[in-house]
Coordinates of N, CA and C in Angstrom, one line a residue:
M1 N -3.5 18.5 20.4 CA -3.2 19.1 19.2 C -2.8 18.1 18.2
K2 N -3.3 18.2 16.9 CA -2.9 17.3 15.9 C -2.3 18.1 14.7
F3 N -1.4 17.4 14.0 CA -0.8 18.0 12.8 C -1.5 17.4 11.6
R4 N -1.9 18.1 10.6 CA -2.6 17.6 9.5 C -1.8 17.8 8.2
T5 N -1.7 16.8 7.4 CA -1.0 16.9 6.1 C -2.0 16.5 5.1
T6 N -2.2 17.4 4.1 CA -3.2 17.2 3.1 C -2.4 17.2 1.7
L7 N -2.7 16.2 0.9 CA -2.1 16.1 -0.4 C -3.1 16.6 -1.4
A8 N -2.6 17.1 -2.5 CA -3.4 17.5 -3.6 C -4.3 16.4 -4.0
S9 N -5.6 16.8 -4.4 CA -6.5 15.8 -4.8 C -6.0 15.1 -6.1
S10 N -6.4 13.9 -6.3 CA -5.9 13.1 -7.5 C -7.0 12.3 -8.1
A11 N -6.9 12.1 -9.4 CA -7.9 11.3 -10.1 C -7.4 9.8 -10.3
L12 N -6.3 9.5 -9.5 CA -5.8 8.1 -9.7 C -6.9 7.1 -9.2
A13 N -7.1 6.1 -10.0 CA -8.1 5.0 -9.7 C -7.4 3.8 -9.3
L14 N -7.8 3.2 -8.2 CA -7.2 2.0 -7.7 C -8.0 0.8 -8.2
S15 N -7.3 -0.1 -8.9 CA -7.9 -1.4 -9.3 C -6.8 -2.3 -9.6
L16 N -7.1 -3.6 -9.8 CA -6.1 -4.5 -10.2 C -5.9 -4.5 -11.7
A17 N -5.7 -3.3 -12.2 CA -5.5 -3.0 -13.6 C -4.5 -1.8 -13.7
F18 N -4.0 -1.5 -14.8 CA -3.1 -0.4 -15.0 C -3.8 0.9 -14.7
Q19 N -3.1 1.8 -14.0 CA -3.7 3.1 -13.7 C -3.7 4.0 -14.9
A20 N -4.8 4.7 -15.1 CA -5.0 5.6 -16.2 C -4.9 7.0 -15.7
Q21 N -4.0 7.8 -16.3 CA -3.8 9.2 -15.9 C -3.8 10.0 -17.2
A22 N -4.3 11.2 -17.1 CA -4.3 12.1 -18.3 C -2.9 12.4 -18.6
A23 N -2.6 12.4 -19.9 CA -1.2 12.7 -20.3 C -1.1 14.2 -20.5
D24 N 0.1 14.7 -20.2 CA 0.4 16.1 -20.3 C 1.1 16.2 -21.7
V25 N 0.3 16.5 -22.7 CA 0.8 16.5 -24.1 C 1.2 17.9 -24.6
P26 N 2.5 18.0 -24.9 CA 3.0 19.3 -25.4 C 2.2 19.8 -26.6
E27 N 2.1 21.1 -26.8 CA 1.4 21.6 -27.9 C 2.1 21.2 -29.2
G28 N 1.3 20.8 -30.2 CA 1.9 20.4 -31.5 C 2.3 19.0 -31.6
V29 N 2.1 18.2 -30.5 CA 2.4 16.8 -30.5 C 1.1 16.0 -30.7
T30 N 1.2 15.1 -31.7 CA 0.0 14.2 -31.9 C 0.3 12.8 -31.4
L31 N -0.6 12.3 -30.5 CA -0.4 11.0 -29.9 C -0.8 9.9 -30.9
A32 N -0.1 8.8 -30.8 CA -0.4 7.6 -31.6 C -1.8 7.1 -31.2
E33 N -2.5 6.5 -32.2 CA -3.8 6.0 -31.9 C -3.8 4.9 -30.9
D34 N -2.8 4.1 -30.9 CA -2.6 3.0 -29.9 C -1.9 3.5 -28.7
Q35 N -2.5 3.6 -27.6 CA -1.9 4.2 -26.4 C -1.5 3.1 -25.4
N36 N -1.4 1.9 -25.8 CA -1.0 0.8 -25.0 C 0.5 0.9 -24.8
Y37 N 1.0 0.6 -23.5 CA 2.4 0.7 -23.2 C 2.9 -0.7 -22.9
T38 N 3.8 -1.2 -23.7 CA 4.3 -2.6 -23.5 C 5.8 -2.5 -23.1
F39 N 6.1 -3.2 -22.0 CA 7.5 -3.2 -21.6 C 7.9 -4.7 -21.3
W40 N 9.2 -4.9 -21.4 CA 9.8 -6.2 -21.3 C 10.6 -6.3 -20.0
L41 N 10.3 -7.4 -19.2 CA 11.0 -7.7 -18.0 C 12.2 -8.5 -18.3
L42 N 13.4 -8.2 -17.8 CA 14.6 -8.9 -18.1 C 14.6 -10.3 -17.4
D43 N 13.9 -10.4 -16.3 CA 13.9 -11.7 -15.6 C 12.4 -12.0 -15.1
A44 N 12.2 -13.3 -14.9 CA 10.9 -13.7 -14.3 C 10.8 -13.1 -12.9
I45 N 9.6 -12.6 -12.6 CA 9.4 -12.1 -11.3 C 9.1 -13.2 -10.3
K46 N 9.4 -12.9 -9.0 CA 9.2 -13.9 -8.0 C 7.7 -14.1 -7.7
S47 N 7.0 -13.0 -7.6 CA 5.6 -13.1 -7.2 C 4.8 -11.8 -7.5
M48 N 3.5 -11.9 -7.8 CA 2.7 -10.7 -7.9 C 1.9 -10.5 -6.7
D49 N 2.3 -11.1 -5.6 CA 1.7 -10.9 -4.3 C 2.5 -9.8 -3.6
P50 N 1.9 -8.7 -3.2 CA 2.7 -7.6 -2.6 C 3.4 -8.0 -1.3
Q51 N 2.8 -9.0 -0.5 CA 3.5 -9.3 0.7 C 4.6 -10.4 0.5
I52 N 4.7 -11.0 -0.7 CA 5.6 -12.0 -1.0 C 6.8 -11.6 -1.9
N53 N 6.5 -10.7 -2.9 CA 7.5 -10.3 -3.8 C 8.7 -9.6 -3.1
T54 N 9.9 -9.9 -3.6 CA 11.1 -9.2 -3.1 C 12.0 -8.7 -4.2
D55 N 11.7 -8.9 -5.5 CA 12.7 -8.5 -6.5 C 12.2 -7.2 -7.1
V56 N 13.2 -6.5 -7.8 CA 13.0 -5.2 -8.4 C 11.9 -5.2 -9.5
E57 N 12.1 -6.2 -10.4 CA 11.1 -6.3 -11.5 C 9.7 -6.5 -11.0
G58 N 9.6 -7.4 -10.0 CA 8.3 -7.6 -9.4 C 7.7 -6.4 -8.8
S59 N 8.5 -5.6 -8.2 CA 8.1 -4.3 -7.6 C 7.5 -3.4 -8.6
D60 N 8.2 -3.4 -9.8 CA 7.7 -2.5 -10.9 C 6.3 -3.0 -11.3
V61 N 6.1 -4.3 -11.4 CA 4.8 -4.9 -11.8 C 3.7 -4.5 -10.7
L62 N 4.1 -4.7 -9.5 CA 3.2 -4.4 -8.4 C 2.7 -2.9 -8.4
R63 N 3.6 -2.0 -8.7 CA 3.2 -0.6 -8.8 C 2.2 -0.4 -9.9
N64 N 2.1 -1.2 -10.9 CA 1.2 -1.1 -12.0 C -0.2 -1.8 -11.6
L65 N -0.1 -2.8 -10.8 CA -1.3 -3.5 -10.4 C -2.0 -3.1 -9.2
F66 N -1.3 -2.6 -8.2 CA -1.8 -2.2 -6.9 C -1.5 -0.8 -6.6
E67 N -2.2 -0.3 -5.5 CA -1.9 1.1 -5.1 C -2.0 1.1 -3.6
G68 N -1.0 1.7 -3.0 CA -0.9 1.8 -1.5 C -1.5 3.1 -1.0
L69 N -1.2 3.5 0.2 CA -1.8 4.7 0.8 C -1.4 5.9 0.0
Y70 N -0.1 6.0 -0.4 CA 0.5 7.1 -1.1 C 1.3 6.6 -2.3
N71 N 1.5 7.4 -3.3 CA 2.4 7.2 -4.4 C 3.4 8.3 -4.5
E72 N 4.4 8.1 -5.4 CA 5.4 9.1 -5.7 C 5.2 9.6 -7.1
D73 N 5.4 11.0 -7.2 CA 5.4 11.5 -8.6 C 6.8 11.4 -9.2
G74 N 6.9 12.0 -10.4 CA 8.2 11.9 -11.1 C 9.4 12.5 -10.4
N75 N 9.1 13.4 -9.4 CA 10.1 14.0 -8.6 C 10.3 13.4 -7.2
G76 N 9.6 12.3 -7.0 CA 9.8 11.6 -5.7 C 9.0 12.2 -4.6
E77 N 8.0 13.1 -5.0 CA 7.2 13.7 -4.0 C 5.9 12.9 -3.8
L78 N 5.4 12.9 -2.5 CA 4.2 12.1 -2.3 C 3.0 12.7 -3.0
V79 N 2.2 11.8 -3.5 CA 0.9 12.2 -4.1 C -0.1 11.2 -3.6
P80 N -1.4 11.5 -3.6 CA -2.4 10.6 -3.1 C -2.4 9.2 -3.8
G81 N -2.7 8.2 -3.0 CA -3.0 6.9 -3.5 C -4.4 6.6 -3.1
V82 N -4.5 5.6 -2.2 CA -5.8 5.4 -1.6 C -6.1 6.5 -0.5
A83 N -5.0 6.9 0.1 CA -5.2 8.0 1.1 C -5.1 9.4 0.5
L84 N -6.0 10.2 0.9 CA -6.1 11.6 0.5 C -5.3 12.5 1.4
E85 N -5.3 12.2 2.7 CA -4.6 13.0 3.7 C -4.4 12.2 4.9
H86 N -3.6 12.8 5.9 CA -3.5 12.2 7.2 C -3.2 13.2 8.2
E87 N -3.5 12.8 9.5 CA -3.3 13.6 10.6 C -2.3 12.8 11.5
V88 N -1.4 13.6 12.2 CA -0.4 13.0 13.1 C -0.6 13.5 14.5
S89 N -0.6 12.6 15.5 CA -0.8 13.1 16.9 C 0.3 13.9 17.3
E90 N 0.1 14.6 18.4 CA 1.2 15.5 18.9 C 2.5 14.8 19.2
D91 N 2.4 13.6 19.7 CA 3.6 12.8 20.1 C 4.2 12.1 18.9
G92 N 3.6 12.3 17.7 CA 4.2 11.7 16.4 C 4.0 10.2 16.3
K93 N 3.2 9.6 17.1 CA 3.1 8.1 17.1 C 1.8 7.6 16.6
T94 N 0.8 8.4 16.3 CA -0.4 7.9 15.8 C -0.8 8.7 14.5
Y95 N -0.9 7.9 13.4 CA -1.3 8.5 12.1 C -2.7 8.0 11.8
T96 N -3.5 9.0 11.4 CA -4.9 8.7 11.0 C -5.0 9.1 9.5
F97 N -5.3 8.2 8.7 CA -5.4 8.4 7.2 C -6.9 8.4 6.8
K98 N -7.2 9.4 6.0 CA -8.5 9.5 5.4 C -8.5 8.9 4.0
L99 N -9.2 7.9 3.7 CA -9.2 7.2 2.5 C -10.2 7.6 1.5
R100 N -9.9 7.5 0.2 CA -10.9 7.8 -0.8 C -12.1 6.9 -0.7
D101 N -13.2 7.5 -1.0 CA -14.5 6.6 -1.0 C -14.8 6.1 -2.3
D102 N -14.0 6.3 -3.4 CA -14.3 5.8 -4.7 C -13.3 4.7 -5.2
A103 N -12.4 4.3 -4.3 CA -11.4 3.3 -4.7 C -12.1 2.0 -4.8
K104 N -11.9 1.2 -5.9 CA -12.5 -0.1 -6.0 C -11.5 -1.1 -6.5
W105 N -11.8 -2.4 -6.2 CA -11.0 -3.5 -6.8 C -11.5 -3.7 -8.1
S106 N -10.8 -4.5 -8.9 CA -11.2 -4.8 -10.3 C -12.6 -5.5 -10.4
N107 N -13.0 -6.2 -9.3 CA -14.3 -6.9 -9.3 C -15.4 -6.0 -8.8
G108 N -15.1 -4.7 -8.6 CA -16.1 -3.7 -8.2 C -16.3 -3.5 -6.7
E109 N -15.7 -4.4 -5.9 CA -15.8 -4.2 -4.5 C -15.0 -3.0 -4.0
P110 N -15.5 -2.3 -3.0 CA -14.8 -1.1 -2.6 C -13.5 -1.4 -1.8
V111 N -12.5 -0.6 -1.9 CA -11.3 -0.7 -1.2 C -11.5 0.0 0.2
T112 N -11.3 -0.7 1.3 CA -11.6 -0.1 2.6 C -10.4 -0.2 3.5
A113 N -10.5 0.5 4.6 CA -9.4 0.5 5.6 C -9.1 -0.9 6.1
N114 N -10.1 -1.8 6.1 CA -9.9 -3.2 6.5 C -9.0 -3.9 5.6
D115 N -9.0 -3.5 4.3 CA -8.0 -4.2 3.4 C -6.6 -3.9 3.8
F116 N -6.3 -2.8 4.3 CA -5.0 -2.5 4.7 C -4.7 -3.2 6.1
V117 N -5.6 -3.2 6.9 CA -5.5 -3.9 8.2 C -5.1 -5.4 7.9
Y118 N -5.9 -6.0 7.1 CA -5.7 -7.4 6.7 C -4.3 -7.6 6.1
S119 N -3.9 -6.8 5.2 CA -2.7 -7.0 4.5 C -1.4 -6.7 5.3
W120 N -1.5 -5.7 6.2 CA -0.4 -5.5 7.1 C -0.2 -6.6 8.1
R121 N -1.3 -7.1 8.6 CA -1.2 -8.2 9.5 C -0.7 -9.4 8.8
R122 N -1.1 -9.6 7.6 CA -0.6 -10.7 6.8 C 0.9 -10.6 6.5
L123 N 1.4 -9.4 6.3 CA 2.8 -9.2 6.1 C 3.6 -9.6 7.4
A124 N 3.1 -9.2 8.5 CA 3.9 -9.5 9.8 C 3.7 -10.9 10.3
D125 N 2.6 -11.6 9.9 CA 2.3 -12.9 10.3 C 3.4 -13.9 9.9
P126 N 4.0 -14.7 10.9 CA 5.0 -15.7 10.5 C 4.4 -16.7 9.6
A127 N 3.1 -17.0 9.6 CA 2.5 -18.0 8.7 C 2.6 -17.6 7.2
T128 N 2.8 -16.3 7.0 CA 2.9 -15.8 5.6 C 4.4 -16.1 5.1
A129 N 5.3 -16.1 6.0 CA 6.7 -16.3 5.7 C 7.2 -15.2 4.7
S130 N 6.8 -14.0 4.9 CA 7.2 -12.9 4.0 C 8.7 -12.5 4.3
E131 N 9.5 -12.4 3.3 CA 10.9 -12.0 3.5 C 10.9 -10.5 3.8
Y132 N 9.8 -9.8 3.7 CA 9.7 -8.4 4.0 C 9.0 -8.1 5.3
A133 N 8.8 -9.1 6.1 CA 8.1 -8.9 7.4 C 8.9 -7.9 8.2
W134 N 10.2 -7.9 8.1 CA 11.0 -6.9 8.9 C 10.6 -5.5 8.6
Y135 N 10.0 -5.2 7.4 CA 9.7 -3.9 7.0 C 8.7 -3.3 8.0
M136 N 7.8 -4.1 8.6 CA 6.9 -3.6 9.6 C 7.7 -3.1 10.9
E137 N 8.8 -3.8 11.2 CA 9.6 -3.4 12.3 C 10.3 -2.1 11.9
L138 N 10.8 -2.0 10.7 CA 11.5 -0.8 10.3 C 10.6 0.4 10.3
M139 N 9.3 0.2 10.0 CA 8.3 1.2 10.1 C 7.9 1.5 11.6
Q140 N 8.4 0.7 12.5 CA 8.1 0.9 13.9 C 6.7 0.7 14.3
V141 N 6.0 -0.1 13.5 CA 4.5 -0.4 13.8 C 4.4 -1.1 15.1
E142 N 3.5 -0.6 15.9 CA 3.4 -1.2 17.3 C 3.2 -2.7 17.3
N143 N 3.9 -3.4 18.1 CA 3.9 -4.9 18.3 C 4.4 -5.7 17.1
A144 N 4.9 -5.1 16.1 CA 5.5 -5.8 14.9 C 6.6 -6.8 15.3
P145 N 7.6 -6.4 16.2 CA 8.6 -7.4 16.5 C 8.1 -8.7 17.2
E146 N 7.1 -8.5 18.1 CA 6.6 -9.6 18.8 C 5.8 -10.5 17.9
I147 N 5.1 -9.9 17.0 CA 4.3 -10.7 16.0 C 5.2 -11.5 15.1
I148 N 6.2 -10.9 14.6 CA 7.1 -11.5 13.6 C 7.8 -12.7 14.3
A149 N 8.1 -12.5 15.6 CA 8.8 -13.5 16.4 C 7.8 -14.7 16.8
G150 N 6.6 -14.5 16.5 CA 5.6 -15.5 16.9 C 5.1 -15.5 18.3
N151 N 5.4 -14.4 19.0 CA 5.1 -14.3 20.4 C 3.7 -13.6 20.7
T152 N 3.1 -13.1 19.7 CA 1.8 -12.5 19.9 C 1.0 -12.6 18.6
S153 N -0.3 -12.4 18.7 CA -1.1 -12.5 17.5 C -1.0 -11.3 16.5
P154 N -1.2 -11.6 15.2 CA -1.2 -10.5 14.2 C -2.2 -9.5 14.5
E155 N -3.3 -9.9 15.2 CA -4.4 -9.0 15.5 C -3.9 -7.8 16.5
E156 N -2.8 -8.0 17.1 CA -2.2 -7.0 18.0 C -1.4 -6.0 17.3
L157 N -1.2 -6.1 16.0 CA -0.4 -5.1 15.2 C -1.1 -3.7 15.3
G158 N -0.3 -2.7 15.4 CA -0.8 -1.3 15.6 C -1.5 -0.7 14.4
I159 N -2.5 -1.3 13.9 CA -3.2 -0.8 12.8 C -4.7 -1.2 13.0
R160 N -5.6 -0.3 12.7 CA -7.0 -0.6 12.9 C -7.9 0.3 11.9
A161 N -9.0 -0.3 11.5 CA -9.9 0.5 10.7 C -10.9 1.2 11.7
V162 N -10.9 2.5 11.7 CA -11.8 3.3 12.5 C -13.2 3.2 11.9
D163 N -13.2 3.3 10.5 CA -14.4 3.0 9.7 C -13.9 2.6 8.4
D164 N -14.8 2.4 7.4 CA -14.4 2.0 6.1 C -13.4 2.9 5.4
H165 N -13.4 4.2 5.7 CA -12.5 5.1 5.0 C -11.6 5.9 6.0
T166 N -11.4 5.3 7.2 CA -10.5 5.9 8.1 C -9.6 4.8 8.7
L167 N -8.3 5.0 8.5 CA -7.3 4.0 9.0 C -6.4 4.7 10.0
E168 N -6.2 4.0 11.1 CA -5.3 4.4 12.2 C -4.1 3.5 12.3
V169 N -2.9 4.1 12.4 CA -1.7 3.3 12.6 C -0.9 3.9 13.8
K170 N -0.5 3.0 14.6 CA 0.3 3.4 15.8 C 1.7 2.9 15.7
I171 N 2.7 3.8 15.8 CA 4.1 3.4 15.8 C 4.7 3.7 17.1
T172 N 5.9 3.1 17.4 CA 6.5 3.2 18.7 C 7.5 4.3 18.8
T173 N 8.0 4.8 17.7 CA 8.9 5.9 17.7 C 8.5 6.9 16.6
P174 N 8.5 8.2 16.9 CA 8.2 9.2 15.9 C 9.1 9.1 14.7
L175 N 8.6 9.0 13.5 CA 9.4 8.9 12.3 C 8.8 10.0 11.3
P176 N 9.6 11.1 11.2 CA 9.1 12.2 10.3 C 8.9 11.7 8.8
Y177 N 9.6 10.6 8.5 CA 9.5 10.1 7.1 C 8.6 8.9 6.9
F178 N 7.8 8.7 8.0 CA 6.9 7.5 7.9 C 6.0 7.5 6.7
P179 N 5.3 8.6 6.3 CA 4.5 8.6 5.1 C 5.2 8.1 3.9
Q180 N 6.5 8.5 3.7 CA 7.3 8.1 2.6 C 7.5 6.6 2.5
M181 N 7.5 6.0 3.7 CA 7.7 4.5 3.7 C 6.5 3.8 3.2
L182 N 5.4 4.4 3.0 CA 4.1 3.8 2.6 C 4.0 3.5 1.1
V183 N 5.0 3.9 0.3 CA 5.0 3.7 -1.1 C 5.7 2.3 -1.4
H184 N 6.2 1.6 -0.4 CA 6.8 0.3 -0.5 C 5.7 -0.7 -0.9
G185 N 6.0 -1.6 -1.8 CA 5.0 -2.6 -2.3 C 4.5 -3.5 -1.2
S186 N 5.3 -3.8 -0.2 CA 4.9 -4.8 0.8 C 3.7 -4.2 1.6
T187 N 3.5 -2.9 1.6 CA 2.4 -2.3 2.4 C 1.1 -2.1 1.5
F188 N 1.1 -2.6 0.3 CA 0.0 -2.4 -0.6 C -1.1 -3.4 -0.1
P189 N -2.4 -3.0 -0.3 CA -3.5 -3.9 0.2 C -3.7 -5.0 -0.8
V190 N -4.2 -6.1 -0.3 CA -4.7 -7.2 -1.1 C -6.1 -7.5 -0.7
L191 N -6.8 -8.2 -1.6 CA -8.3 -8.5 -1.4 C -8.4 -9.8 -0.5
Q192 N -8.8 -9.7 0.7 CA -8.9 -10.8 1.6 C -9.7 -12.0 1.0
S193 N -10.8 -11.7 0.4 CA -11.7 -12.8 -0.1 C -11.0 -13.6 -1.2
A194 N -10.2 -12.9 -2.0 CA -9.4 -13.6 -3.1 C -8.3 -14.5 -2.5
V195 N -7.6 -14.0 -1.5 CA -6.5 -14.8 -0.9 C -7.1 -16.0 -0.1
E196 N -8.2 -15.8 0.6 CA -8.8 -16.9 1.3 C -9.4 -17.9 0.4
E197 N -10.0 -17.5 -0.7 CA -10.6 -18.4 -1.6 C -9.6 -19.3 -2.4
H198 N -8.5 -18.6 -2.8 CA -7.5 -19.3 -3.7 C -6.2 -19.6 -3.1
G199 N -5.9 -19.2 -1.9 CA -4.7 -19.5 -1.2 C -3.5 -19.0 -1.9
D200 N -2.4 -19.7 -2.0 CA -1.2 -19.3 -2.7 C -1.4 -19.0 -4.2
D201 N -2.5 -19.5 -4.7 CA -2.7 -19.4 -6.2 C -3.6 -18.1 -6.5
W202 N -3.8 -17.3 -5.5 CA -4.7 -16.2 -5.7 C -4.3 -15.2 -6.8
T203 N -3.0 -15.1 -7.1 CA -2.5 -14.2 -8.1 C -2.5 -14.8 -9.5
D204 N -2.9 -16.1 -9.6 CA -2.9 -16.7 -11.0 C -4.0 -16.1 -11.8
A205 N -3.8 -16.2 -13.1 CA -4.8 -15.7 -14.0 C -6.1 -16.5 -13.9

């Protein structure tokens, strides 16, 4: 038996650009011709790399530039990100996410389940030296403690791409709030080809 959770369909577009959503404009309100939104950061951010950033300002920027499996609406409720829905195994330890087939990176390449596999392994890998590697342990992702300690390969992390649009995650302890943990910036996907080509400078303009 499997439990299925389906989120309402969404027109959110994933790209390394600001998300565009239709505005809910009250009757009688006229919008300004310039619809650009400019905001000021109080401090310089640490990084625009989802697996490296640790500060609040950087997290705000990441939410504008990247998209994880799920997002939160204005009331803190889950809404679709790259994932449209998921199924949970009867024991509560296996999550299977169905991903959108229209999500694309800013260079036009499709966003796939493998992007999440690469990014989560990268987060847990000691070579990345992410200060948020512990988040994989908090999420109870299978083999995360051993990988972070350097005792096993990142390829052993409990995440795999079933196909381009199906992602499977195995956790060691049932967590009813596991989907809510997926809005954290450290779990956002990055483009493997960009990281491998440019190394630590991959987020530079």
